[in-house]
Coordinates of C-alpha atoms in Angstrom, one line a residue:
X16 CA 35.8 153.3 250.6
X17 CA 38.0 156.0 249.3
X18 CA 38.8 158.8 251.8
X19 CA 39.5 162.4 251.0
X20 CA 42.6 163.8 252.7
X21 CA 44.5 167.0 252.3
X22 CA 47.7 167.0 250.2
X23 CA 50.8 166.2 252.2
X24 CA 54.0 168.2 251.4
X25 CA 57.1 166.2 250.5
X26 CA 59.7 166.1 253.2
X27 CA 62.8 165.0 251.2
X28 CA 66.2 166.6 251.8
X29 CA 65.9 169.0 248.9
X30 CA 62.6 170.4 250.3
X31 CA 61.0 170.1 246.8
X32 CA 57.3 169.5 246.5
X33 CA 55.7 167.4 243.8
X34 CA 53.9 169.4 241.2
X35 CA 50.8 167.3 241.6
X36 CA 50.5 166.1 245.2
X37 CA 48.8 162.8 245.6
X38 CA 46.0 162.1 248.0
X39 CA 47.6 159.7 250.5
X40 CA 46.0 157.9 253.3
X41 CA 47.7 158.0 256.6
X42 CA 48.8 154.7 258.1
X43 CA 47.0 153.4 261.1
X44 CA 50.2 153.0 263.0
X45 CA 51.6 156.5 262.8
X46 CA 49.7 158.8 260.4
X47 CA 46.4 159.0 262.4
X48 CA 48.2 160.3 265.5
X49 CA 48.9 164.0 265.2
X50 CA 50.5 166.5 267.5
X51 CA 48.8 169.5 266.0
X52 CA 45.7 169.4 268.1
X53 CA 44.9 172.1 270.7
X54 CA 46.6 172.0 274.1
X55 CA 43.2 171.9 275.8
X56 CA 42.1 168.6 274.2
X57 CA 45.5 167.1 274.6
X58 CA 45.6 167.8 278.3
X59 CA 42.1 166.3 278.7
X60 CA 43.1 163.3 276.6
X61 CA 40.3 164.0 274.2
X62 CA 40.3 163.7 270.4
X63 CA 40.7 167.1 268.8
X64 CA 39.3 167.8 265.3
X65 CA 42.1 170.5 264.9
X66 CA 39.6 173.0 263.5
X67 CA 41.1 176.4 263.5
X68 CA 40.9 178.8 265.0
X69 CA 38.7 177.1 267.6
X70 CA 38.3 173.3 267.6
X71 CA 34.9 171.6 267.8
X72 CA 35.1 170.1 271.3
X73 CA 36.3 173.4 272.9
X74 CA 33.6 175.3 271.0
X75 CA 30.8 173.0 272.3
X76 CA 32.1 173.0 275.9
X77 CA 32.9 176.8 275.9
X78 CA 36.6 176.1 276.9
X79 CA 39.7 178.1 276.0
X80 CA 41.1 176.7 272.8
X81 CA 44.9 177.1 272.8
X82 CA 47.2 175.9 270.0
X83 CA 50.9 175.4 270.5
X84 CA 53.5 177.3 268.4
X85 CA 54.3 174.0 266.7
X86 CA 50.7 173.8 265.4
X87 CA 50.8 177.3 264.2
X88 CA 54.1 176.8 262.3
X89 CA 52.6 173.7 260.7
X90 CA 49.7 175.7 259.3
X91 CA 50.8 179.3 259.0
X92 CA 47.9 180.2 256.7
X93 CA 45.4 179.2 259.3
X94 CA 47.3 181.0 262.0
X95 CA 47.3 184.2 260.0
X96 CA 43.6 184.0 259.3
X97 CA 43.0 183.2 262.9
X98 CA 44.8 186.4 264.0
X99 CA 43.0 188.5 261.3
X100 CA 39.6 187.1 262.3
X101 CA 40.3 187.7 266.0
X102 CA 41.3 191.4 265.4
X103 CA 38.2 192.0 263.2
X104 CA 35.9 190.3 265.6
X105 CA 37.0 192.3 268.6
X106 CA 36.8 195.5 266.6
X107 CA 38.7 198.8 266.6
X108 CA 37.1 200.0 269.9
X109 CA 39.2 197.4 271.7
X110 CA 42.5 198.5 270.2
X111 CA 43.1 201.1 272.8
X112 CA 41.7 201.7 276.3
X113 CA 43.1 205.1 277.1
X114 CA 42.7 208.6 275.9
X115 CA 46.4 209.0 276.2
X116 CA 47.0 206.3 273.6
X117 CA 48.3 203.6 276.0
X118 CA 48.4 200.3 274.1
X119 CA 46.6 197.3 275.3
X120 CA 48.3 193.9 275.6
X121 CA 48.7 192.2 272.1
X122 CA 46.0 189.8 271.1
X123 CA 46.7 186.1 271.4
X124 CA 48.1 184.4 268.3
X125 CA 45.1 182.0 268.3
X126 CA 41.7 183.1 267.3
X127 CA 39.8 184.8 270.2
X128 CA 36.6 182.9 270.8
X129 CA 34.5 186.0 270.0
X130 CA 31.1 185.5 271.8
X131 CA 29.3 187.8 269.5
X132 CA 30.2 186.3 266.1
X133 CA 26.7 184.6 266.2
X134 CA 25.2 188.1 265.9
X135 CA 27.7 190.0 263.8
X136 CA 29.5 187.5 261.5
X137 CA 28.7 184.4 259.3
X138 CA 28.5 181.2 261.2
X139 CA 31.0 178.5 260.5
X140 CA 29.6 175.3 259.1
X141 CA 28.0 173.1 261.7
X142 CA 27.9 175.7 264.5
X143 CA 24.8 176.6 266.4
X144 CA 23.4 180.1 266.0
X145 CA 22.3 180.0 269.6
X146 CA 25.6 178.9 271.1
X147 CA 26.4 180.5 274.4
X148 CA 29.4 182.8 274.2
X149 CA 32.5 181.3 276.0
X150 CA 34.4 183.3 278.5
X151 CA 37.5 185.3 277.4
X152 CA 40.3 182.9 276.5
X153 CA 43.6 183.0 278.3
X154 CA 46.6 184.1 276.2
X155 CA 49.0 181.4 275.1
X156 CA 51.9 183.7 275.7
X157 CA 53.8 183.8 279.0
X158 CA 51.9 185.5 281.8
X159 CA 52.7 189.1 282.6
X160 CA 54.8 189.5 285.8
X161 CA 52.7 191.1 288.5
X162 CA 49.2 192.4 288.4
X163 CA 48.2 194.5 285.3
X164 CA 47.9 198.2 285.6
X165 CA 44.5 199.8 284.9
X166 CA 45.8 201.3 281.6
X167 CA 46.6 197.7 280.4
X168 CA 43.3 196.2 281.3
X169 CA 41.4 195.4 278.1
X170 CA 37.9 196.6 277.8
X171 CA 37.1 193.1 276.4
X172 CA 37.5 191.8 279.9
X173 CA 35.0 194.3 281.1
X174 CA 32.5 193.3 278.4
X175 CA 32.9 189.6 279.6
X176 CA 32.7 190.5 283.2
X177 CA 29.8 189.2 285.2
X178 CA 27.9 187.7 282.3
X179 CA 24.4 186.7 283.2
X180 CA 24.0 183.0 283.9
X181 CA 20.4 183.3 282.9
X182 CA 21.5 183.5 279.2
X183 CA 22.2 179.7 279.4
X184 CA 18.4 179.0 279.4
X185 CA 18.1 180.5 275.9
X186 CA 21.1 178.7 274.4
X187 CA 19.2 176.1 272.4
X188 CA 15.8 177.7 272.0
X189 CA 14.3 177.9 268.5
X190 CA 12.0 180.7 267.6
X191 CA 9.0 178.5 268.1
X192 CA 10.2 177.2 271.5
X193 CA 11.2 180.7 272.8
X194 CA 7.9 182.3 271.9
X195 CA 5.8 179.5 273.4
X196 CA 7.8 179.5 276.6
X197 CA 7.3 183.2 276.8
X198 CA 3.5 182.8 276.3
X199 CA 3.5 180.1 279.0
X200 CA 5.0 182.6 281.5
X201 CA 2.4 185.2 280.7
X202 CA -0.5 182.7 280.9
X203 CA 0.7 181.3 284.2
X204 CA 1.1 184.7 285.8
X205 CA -2.4 185.7 284.5
X206 CA -3.9 182.5 285.9
X207 CA -2.3 183.1 289.3
X208 CA -3.6 186.7 289.4
X209 CA -7.1 185.8 288.2
X210 CA -8.7 182.5 289.0
X211 CA -11.3 183.1 286.2
X212 CA -8.6 183.3 283.5
X213 CA -7.8 180.2 281.5
X214 CA -5.8 179.6 278.4
X215 CA -6.8 176.2 277.3
X216 CA -4.3 174.3 275.1
X217 CA -5.1 175.2 271.5
X218 CA -5.2 172.5 268.8
X219 CA -2.8 172.6 265.9
X220 CA -3.5 175.1 263.2
X221 CA -4.0 172.4 260.7
X222 CA -4.9 168.7 260.4
X223 CA -3.9 166.1 257.9
X224 CA -7.3 166.3 256.3
X225 CA -7.2 170.0 255.5
X226 CA -10.4 169.7 253.4
X227 CA -12.6 169.4 256.5
X228 CA -13.7 172.7 258.0
X229 CA -14.0 171.1 261.3
X230 CA -10.2 170.7 261.4
X231 CA -9.7 174.4 262.3
X232 CA -9.7 175.4 266.0
X233 CA -12.4 177.7 267.3
X234 CA -11.3 180.6 269.4
X235 CA -14.1 183.2 269.5
X236 CA -12.2 185.0 272.3
X237 CA -9.4 185.9 269.9
X238 CA -11.7 187.7 267.3
X239 CA -10.3 190.9 265.9
X240 CA -11.3 194.2 267.3
X241 CA -14.5 195.8 265.9
X242 CA -17.4 194.2 264.1
X243 CA -16.5 194.7 260.5
X244 CA -13.0 193.3 260.5
X245 CA -11.5 190.3 258.8
X246 CA -11.4 187.5 261.4
X247 CA -8.4 185.4 262.1
X248 CA -8.1 182.6 259.6
X249 CA -10.2 179.6 260.5
X250 CA -12.6 181.5 262.7
X251 CA -15.7 183.5 261.6
X252 CA -17.0 186.5 263.5
X253 CA -19.7 184.3 265.0
X254 CA -17.1 181.8 266.2
X255 CA -17.9 179.2 263.6
X256 CA -15.2 177.5 261.5
X257 CA -14.3 179.0 258.2
X258 CA -12.3 177.9 255.2
X259 CA -9.3 175.9 256.4
X260 CA -5.7 177.0 255.9
X261 CA -3.3 174.8 254.0
X262 CA -0.5 173.0 255.9
X263 CA 2.4 175.2 257.1
X264 CA 4.6 173.8 254.3
X265 CA 2.9 176.4 252.1
X266 CA 4.6 179.2 254.0
X267 CA 4.4 182.7 252.5
X268 CA 1.7 185.1 251.8
X269 CA -1.1 182.7 252.5
X270 CA 0.2 181.8 256.0
X271 CA 0.8 185.5 256.8
X272 CA -2.8 186.0 255.8
X273 CA -3.7 183.6 258.6
X274 CA -2.5 185.9 261.4
X275 CA -2.5 189.3 259.6
X276 CA -5.5 191.2 258.4
X277 CA -5.9 192.5 254.8
X278 CA -7.6 195.7 256.0
X279 CA -7.2 198.1 258.8
X280 CA -8.9 197.3 262.1
X281 CA -11.9 199.5 262.9
X282 CA -11.7 200.9 266.4
X283 CA -14.3 202.3 268.7
X284 CA -14.1 205.9 269.8
X285 CA -12.5 205.0 273.1
X286 CA -10.1 202.5 271.4
X287 CA -9.1 205.2 268.8
X288 CA -8.3 207.6 271.6
X289 CA -6.1 205.0 273.4
X290 CA -4.4 204.2 270.1
X291 CA -3.6 207.8 269.6
X292 CA -2.2 208.1 273.1
X293 CA 0.3 205.4 272.2
X294 CA 1.3 207.0 269.0
X295 CA 1.8 210.5 270.5
X296 CA 2.8 209.8 274.0
X297 CA 3.6 206.2 275.1
X298 CA 5.6 205.4 272.1
X299 CA 8.0 208.2 273.0
X300 CA 9.2 206.1 276.0
X301 CA 10.3 203.4 273.5
X302 CA 11.5 205.7 270.7
X303 CA 13.7 207.9 273.1
X304 CA 17.0 207.1 271.3
X305 CA 15.6 206.2 267.9
X306 CA 15.8 209.1 265.5
X307 CA 13.4 207.3 263.1
X308 CA 10.7 206.8 265.8
X309 CA 9.8 203.3 264.6
X310 CA 7.2 202.7 267.3
X311 CA 5.3 205.9 266.6
X312 CA 5.5 205.4 262.8
X313 CA 6.0 201.8 261.7
X314 CA 4.7 199.8 264.7
X315 CA 1.3 201.6 264.7
X316 CA 0.9 200.7 261.1
X317 CA 1.6 197.1 261.8
X318 CA -0.9 197.2 264.7
X319 CA -3.7 198.3 262.4
X320 CA -3.4 195.0 260.6
X321 CA -2.4 192.8 263.5
X322 CA -4.9 192.0 266.3
X323 CA -2.4 190.9 268.9
X324 CA -0.2 194.0 268.6
X325 CA -3.2 196.3 268.5
X326 CA -4.7 194.8 271.7
X327 CA -1.4 194.9 273.5
X328 CA -1.2 198.7 272.7
X329 CA -4.7 199.2 274.0
X330 CA -3.9 197.3 277.1
X331 CA -0.8 199.3 277.8
X332 CA -2.5 202.7 277.3
X333 CA -5.6 201.6 279.3
X334 CA -3.2 200.5 282.1
X335 CA -1.3 203.8 281.9
X336 CA -4.6 205.6 282.1
X337 CA -5.5 203.7 285.3
X338 CA -2.2 204.4 287.0
X339 CA -2.4 208.1 286.0
X340 CA -5.8 208.5 287.6
X341 CA -4.4 206.9 290.8
X342 CA -1.3 209.0 290.8
X343 CA -3.0 212.3 289.9
X344 CA -1.3 215.1 288.1
X345 CA -1.6 216.8 284.8
X346 CA -1.4 213.6 282.8
X347 CA -4.2 212.1 284.8
X348 CA -6.4 215.1 284.3
X349 CA -5.9 215.0 280.5
X350 CA -6.6 211.3 280.2
X351 CA -9.7 211.5 282.5
X352 CA -11.3 214.4 280.6
X353 CA -11.0 212.7 277.2
X354 CA -12.4 209.3 278.0
X355 CA -15.6 207.8 279.4
X356 CA -16.2 206.8 283.0
X357 CA -15.5 203.1 282.3
X358 CA -13.1 201.3 284.6
X359 CA -9.6 201.7 283.0
X360 CA -8.0 199.0 285.1
X361 CA -10.6 196.4 284.1
X362 CA -10.4 197.5 280.5
X363 CA -6.7 197.0 280.5
X364 CA -7.0 193.5 281.9
X365 CA -9.6 192.6 279.3
X366 CA -7.3 193.8 276.4
X367 CA -4.4 191.9 278.0
X368 CA -6.3 188.7 278.1
X369 CA -7.4 189.1 274.5
X370 CA -3.8 189.6 273.5
X371 CA -2.9 186.3 275.1
X372 CA -5.7 184.5 273.4
X373 CA -4.6 185.9 270.0
X374 CA -1.0 184.8 270.7
X375 CA -2.1 181.3 271.5
X376 CA -3.4 181.0 267.9
X377 CA -0.9 183.1 266.0
X378 CA 2.2 181.3 267.5
X379 CA 1.1 178.2 265.7
X380 CA 2.4 179.8 262.5
X381 CA 6.1 179.7 261.9
X382 CA 6.1 183.0 260.0
X383 CA 4.6 184.8 263.0
X384 CA 7.3 183.5 265.4
X385 CA 9.9 185.3 263.2
X386 CA 7.8 188.5 262.6
X387 CA 8.3 192.1 263.6
X388 CA 4.7 192.0 265.0
X389 CA 5.7 189.4 267.6
X390 CA 8.8 191.4 268.7
X391 CA 6.8 194.6 269.0
X392 CA 4.0 192.9 270.9
X393 CA 6.5 191.3 273.3
X394 CA 8.0 194.7 274.0
X395 CA 4.7 196.4 274.5
X396 CA 3.6 193.7 277.0
X397 CA 6.9 194.0 278.8
X398 CA 6.2 197.8 279.1
X399 CA 2.7 196.9 280.5
X400 CA 4.4 194.8 283.1
X401 CA 6.9 197.6 283.9
X402 CA 4.0 199.7 285.1
X403 CA 3.7 197.1 287.9
X404 CA 7.5 197.1 288.5
X405 CA 7.0 196.0 292.1
X406 CA 6.0 192.6 290.9
X407 CA 8.7 190.0 290.6
X408 CA 7.1 188.6 287.4
X409 CA 8.6 191.5 285.4
X410 CA 12.1 189.9 285.5
X411 CA 10.7 186.6 284.1
X412 CA 8.9 188.5 281.3
X413 CA 12.0 190.4 280.4
X414 CA 13.8 187.1 280.2
X415 CA 11.1 185.8 277.9
X416 CA 11.5 188.7 275.6
X417 CA 15.2 188.0 275.6
X418 CA 14.5 184.4 274.5
X419 CA 12.5 185.6 271.5
X420 CA 15.1 188.2 270.5
X421 CA 17.9 185.7 270.7
X422 CA 16.1 183.0 268.8
X423 CA 15.7 185.6 265.9
X424 CA 19.3 186.9 266.2
X425 CA 17.9 190.4 267.1
X426 CA 20.5 192.8 268.5
X427 CA 21.6 196.4 268.6
X428 CA 22.4 196.6 264.9
X429 CA 19.6 194.6 263.4
X430 CA 18.1 197.7 261.8
X431 CA 14.6 198.9 261.6
X432 CA 11.9 198.1 264.2
X433 CA 13.8 195.0 265.4
X434 CA 16.8 197.2 266.4
X435 CA 14.4 199.7 268.1
X436 CA 12.8 196.8 270.0
X437 CA 16.2 195.6 271.2
X438 CA 17.3 199.0 272.6
X439 CA 14.0 199.6 274.3
X440 CA 14.1 196.2 275.9
X441 CA 17.7 196.7 277.0
X442 CA 16.7 200.0 278.8
X443 CA 14.0 198.1 280.6
X444 CA 16.3 195.2 281.5
X445 CA 19.0 197.6 282.8
X446 CA 16.7 199.2 285.3
X447 CA 15.3 195.8 286.4
X448 CA 18.8 194.4 286.8
X449 CA 20.0 197.5 288.7
X450 CA 17.1 197.2 291.2
X451 CA 17.7 193.5 291.7
X452 CA 21.5 193.7 291.8
X453 CA 21.7 191.1 289.0
X454 CA 23.4 191.1 285.6
X455 CA 21.7 192.1 282.4
X456 CA 20.5 189.3 280.2
X457 CA 22.1 190.5 277.0
X458 CA 25.6 189.3 275.9
X459 CA 25.7 191.2 272.6
X460 CA 28.7 193.5 272.1
X461 CA 29.0 196.3 269.5
X462 CA 32.0 196.1 267.2
X463 CA 32.0 199.6 265.7
X464 CA 34.4 202.0 267.3
X465 CA 33.4 205.5 268.4
X466 CA 34.9 207.5 265.4
X467 CA 32.6 205.6 263.0
X468 CA 29.4 206.2 265.0
X469 CA 26.9 208.9 264.3
X470 CA 25.8 211.2 267.1
X471 CA 22.5 209.2 267.4
X472 CA 24.5 206.0 267.6
X473 CA 26.7 207.5 270.3
X474 CA 23.5 208.2 272.3
X475 CA 22.6 204.5 272.1
X476 CA 26.2 203.5 273.0
X477 CA 26.0 205.2 276.4
X478 CA 23.0 203.0 277.2
X479 CA 25.1 200.0 276.3
X480 CA 27.9 201.2 278.6
X481 CA 25.3 201.6 281.4
X482 CA 24.4 197.9 280.9
X483 CA 28.1 197.0 281.4
X484 CA 28.2 199.2 284.5
X485 CA 25.2 197.5 285.9
X486 CA 26.9 194.1 285.3
X487 CA 29.9 195.5 287.1
X488 CA 27.8 196.6 290.1
X489 CA 25.9 193.3 290.4
X490 CA 26.4 190.8 293.2
X491 CA 29.5 188.7 292.7
X492 CA 30.4 185.3 293.7
X493 CA 32.4 185.7 296.9
X494 CA 33.8 182.2 296.7
X495 CA 36.0 183.1 293.7
X496 CA 38.4 185.5 295.5
X497 CA 41.3 185.2 293.1
X498 CA 41.5 185.2 289.3
X499 CA 43.6 182.9 287.1
X500 CA 46.5 185.4 287.3
X501 CA 46.5 185.4 291.1
X502 CA 44.9 188.8 291.5
X503 CA 42.4 189.2 294.3
X504 CA 38.8 189.9 293.6
X505 CA 39.1 193.4 294.9
X506 CA 42.1 194.1 292.7
X507 CA 40.3 192.7 289.6
X508 CA 37.3 194.8 290.3
X509 CA 39.4 197.9 290.7
X510 CA 41.1 197.3 287.3
X511 CA 37.8 196.7 285.7
X512 CA 36.3 199.8 287.2
X513 CA 39.3 201.8 285.8
X514 CA 38.8 200.2 282.4
X515 CA 35.1 201.2 282.4
X516 CA 35.9 204.8 283.3
X517 CA 38.5 204.9 280.6
X518 CA 36.0 203.6 278.0
X519 CA 33.5 206.2 279.3
X520 CA 36.0 209.0 278.6
X521 CA 36.7 207.7 275.2
X522 CA 33.0 207.9 274.5
X523 CA 32.9 211.5 275.7
X524 CA 35.8 212.5 273.4
X525 CA 33.7 211.9 270.3
X526 CA 30.6 213.9 271.3
X527 CA 29.6 216.7 269.0
X528 CA 27.9 220.0 269.6
X529 CA 24.5 218.3 270.0
X530 CA 25.5 217.2 273.5
X531 CA 26.6 220.6 274.6
X532 CA 24.4 222.9 276.9
X533 CA 22.5 225.7 275.3
X534 CA 21.7 229.1 276.8
X535 CA 19.1 229.1 279.5
X536 CA 17.6 231.8 281.8
X537 CA 19.4 232.5 285.0
X538 CA 18.4 230.2 287.8
X539 CA 16.3 231.2 290.8
X540 CA 18.5 232.4 293.7
X541 CA 16.8 229.8 295.9
X542 CA 17.6 227.0 293.5
X543 CA 20.2 224.4 294.7
X544 CA 21.1 223.3 291.2
X545 CA 22.0 225.3 288.1
X546 CA 19.6 224.5 285.1
X547 CA 21.2 222.8 282.1
X548 CA 19.4 222.7 278.8
X549 CA 20.5 220.3 276.2
X550 CA 18.5 219.7 273.0
X551 CA 17.3 217.3 271.6
X552 CA 16.2 215.5 274.8
X553 CA 17.8 212.2 273.9
X554 CA 21.2 213.9 274.1
X555 CA 20.3 215.4 277.4
X556 CA 19.4 212.0 278.8
X557 CA 22.7 210.6 277.4
X558 CA 24.6 213.1 279.5
X559 CA 22.5 212.1 282.6
X560 CA 23.4 208.5 281.9
X561 CA 27.1 209.4 281.5
X562 CA 27.1 210.9 285.0
X563 CA 25.0 208.1 286.4
X564 CA 27.7 205.7 285.3
X565 CA 30.4 207.7 287.0
X566 CA 28.4 207.6 290.2
X567 CA 27.8 203.8 290.1
X568 CA 31.5 203.0 289.3
X569 CA 32.7 205.4 292.0
X570 CA 30.4 203.9 294.6
X571 CA 31.1 200.3 293.7
X572 CA 34.8 200.4 293.0
X573 CA 36.9 198.9 295.8
X574 CA 38.5 201.5 298.0
X575 CA 42.1 202.1 297.4
X576 CA 44.0 204.0 300.0
X577 CA 45.2 207.2 298.3
X578 CA 45.1 209.7 301.1
X579 CA 43.2 212.9 301.4
X580 CA 43.7 213.8 297.7
X581 CA 41.9 210.6 296.7
X582 CA 39.0 211.4 299.0
X583 CA 38.7 214.9 297.6
X584 CA 38.8 213.6 294.1
X585 CA 36.0 211.2 294.8
X586 CA 33.9 213.8 296.4
X587 CA 34.4 216.2 293.4
X588 CA 33.4 213.5 290.9
X589 CA 30.2 212.7 292.9
X590 CA 29.4 216.4 293.3
X591 CA 29.8 217.2 289.6
X592 CA 27.7 214.2 288.6
X593 CA 24.8 215.0 291.0
X594 CA 24.7 218.7 289.9
X595 CA 24.7 217.7 286.2
X596 CA 21.9 215.1 286.5
X597 CA 19.7 217.4 288.6
X598 CA 20.5 220.5 286.4
X599 CA 19.4 218.6 283.3
X600 CA 16.3 217.3 284.9
X601 CA 15.2 220.8 285.8
X602 CA 15.0 221.7 282.0
X603 CA 14.0 218.3 280.7
X604 CA 10.3 218.5 280.0
X605 CA 10.0 216.0 277.1
X606 CA 7.6 213.2 278.1
X607 CA 9.6 210.4 276.5
X608 CA 12.7 211.2 278.5
X609 CA 11.1 211.4 282.0
X610 CA 11.4 207.7 282.9
X611 CA 15.2 207.5 282.3
X612 CA 15.7 210.9 283.8
X613 CA 14.0 209.8 287.0
X614 CA 16.2 206.7 287.1
X615 CA 19.3 208.9 286.9
X616 CA 17.9 211.1 289.6
X617 CA 17.6 208.0 291.8
X618 CA 21.4 207.4 291.2
X619 CA 22.1 211.0 292.1
X620 CA 20.1 210.7 295.3
X621 CA 22.3 207.8 296.4
X622 CA 25.3 210.0 297.1
X623 CA 23.5 213.1 298.5
X624 CA 23.5 213.7 302.3
X625 CA 22.1 217.2 302.6
X626 CA 18.5 217.2 303.6
X627 CA 17.5 220.1 301.3
X628 CA 19.1 218.5 298.3
X629 CA 17.3 215.2 299.0
X630 CA 14.0 217.0 299.1
X631 CA 14.9 218.8 295.8
X632 CA 15.7 215.4 294.1
X633 CA 12.4 214.0 295.3
X634 CA 10.6 217.0 293.9
X635 CA 12.3 216.5 290.5
X636 CA 11.1 212.8 290.6
X637 CA 7.6 213.9 291.4
X638 CA 7.7 216.3 288.4
X639 CA 8.7 213.4 286.1
X640 CA 5.7 211.4 287.4
X641 CA 3.4 214.3 286.9
X642 CA 4.5 214.8 283.3
X643 CA 4.0 211.2 282.3
X644 CA 1.6 209.6 284.7
X645 CA 4.2 206.8 285.2
X646 CA 4.0 205.5 288.7
X647 CA 7.3 206.3 290.6
X648 CA 6.2 205.7 294.2
X649 CA 8.3 202.6 294.4
X650 CA 11.4 204.5 293.2
X651 CA 10.9 207.2 295.8
X652 CA 10.3 204.7 298.5
X653 CA 13.5 202.8 297.7
X654 CA 15.5 206.0 297.6
X655 CA 14.1 207.0 301.0
X656 CA 14.9 203.5 302.4
X657 CA 18.5 203.9 301.2
X658 CA 18.8 207.2 303.0
X659 CA 17.4 205.7 306.2
X660 CA 20.0 202.9 306.2
X661 CA 22.9 205.4 306.6
X662 CA 21.2 207.8 309.2

């Protein structure tokens, strides 16, 4: 059988090359053995496919793929493309790490195994779109003498630091597998909480004999809301079987018709009120950093044609109503006066169960597993679970949402509702990870540098930097006390902390007037903090997050003996951060910003010792709860427990 090999250059003394190189087959004695494979495979005595810039075996095993200088000289074109790809993948934001212009170490000559190319760039042939990102590769150049200084620490190392091991579970999940595993988590938790709940296995959405109406499953529990709506395909309003749906091979408009209605859902008066509460209030929590407000504009339109998303929204708002009545306050009074005397807690559970029954049917269709409706439903259900944040199940549900997003390659630059879902989920995961001292699930990294970002994008970027800070503050493996360069764990954490602070200041350099404080009336003489008014509210919360990050890094960075001056500098940083967070909270009355503002107040409370300031912070947290009806008793209790530990 004829083989296809690449042309081989002539090696005669004159160095001339034939005008028409012949396709030659290497001899079995010498030609099949090469010395251009990567050093990693050669040291492991494994066959290397010599794929540049990262070979196949190293890509599969997530190992550092290092080529020798001889291999690069033998293929200079591939080496140049490797360097160019590596620089483009890492992006301009990694070209410098200091506001003073201090240069970072040069990139390796080989291609950097960019862990985010699956999200941002075309996949090479044969690679998996769900491949877990490898750790940062070691440079092929000679090691630097001595430990690196903070100004030379690349922010890429910070991005890779403390990556969540939980992301491994999602590596090979398809969209169908991810969504069904997520539904299994929800159904299992619901069955444990309520012995009467059951989600029986549903039959396939089609049979080989599609001409038989008996081939369609019957799920009267998953009927659409109202009495005059189009039922889910295959089920009439009385629960009997209807006209069958063709096999999934006929994907397209007809399959979407199976899980999406062709007319708006007709809501009862109480359901219409809960739906409006979501559009005008609850969606603000999710749209906080989204200038286009996709949840309050686009998602509600999808919900009027999708039973699962609509029921999830009603479950969330009914649950919020129940917690508001328990917590009291202005939000509770408003909700109570506008609705009937029905039990809101029982109503929320009912809508929640109906959502699960709908998902059981709809997830049988491939088009639904890739839909915006599923992503929005998953995020709304996660927010529902967030209202019961004391439960350990929330972490598992956040992981399930991560599975779905990763299977669809959804990230922070996906655009539209998908992008809005990702950022709203990340904000939830950040808080859960911070409370549990774990790492965030996401491994996506933005590639656009700060000068190329809009002011709205800069507001989102500070949320991303907060996620990296939470990773930095998470529990570390104490057994790995030294790095590959011989640095101790404390030294490495100190360098990474400095790199994060440097990146934080780079972010601040590009802020426009929208982030600056506006005039406000003089503060009360009895006030402990000076009011700070920044408008729009999302920019005010961004400045709170900025100072929250400064607090976290200062509290978790290893102590370096720097004398009395270092102590005073640390105290000044904490004092400024606390005053800014609390000052902004005093003037921040927008409902959508109250949840994140309360979380930043929690961070401010961690470094306050004066009793009067502690009471003032608790009062500000109570005000956030009163404006939203969002339960914050667990947050207050945790903060009081932290204070009790040091008294």
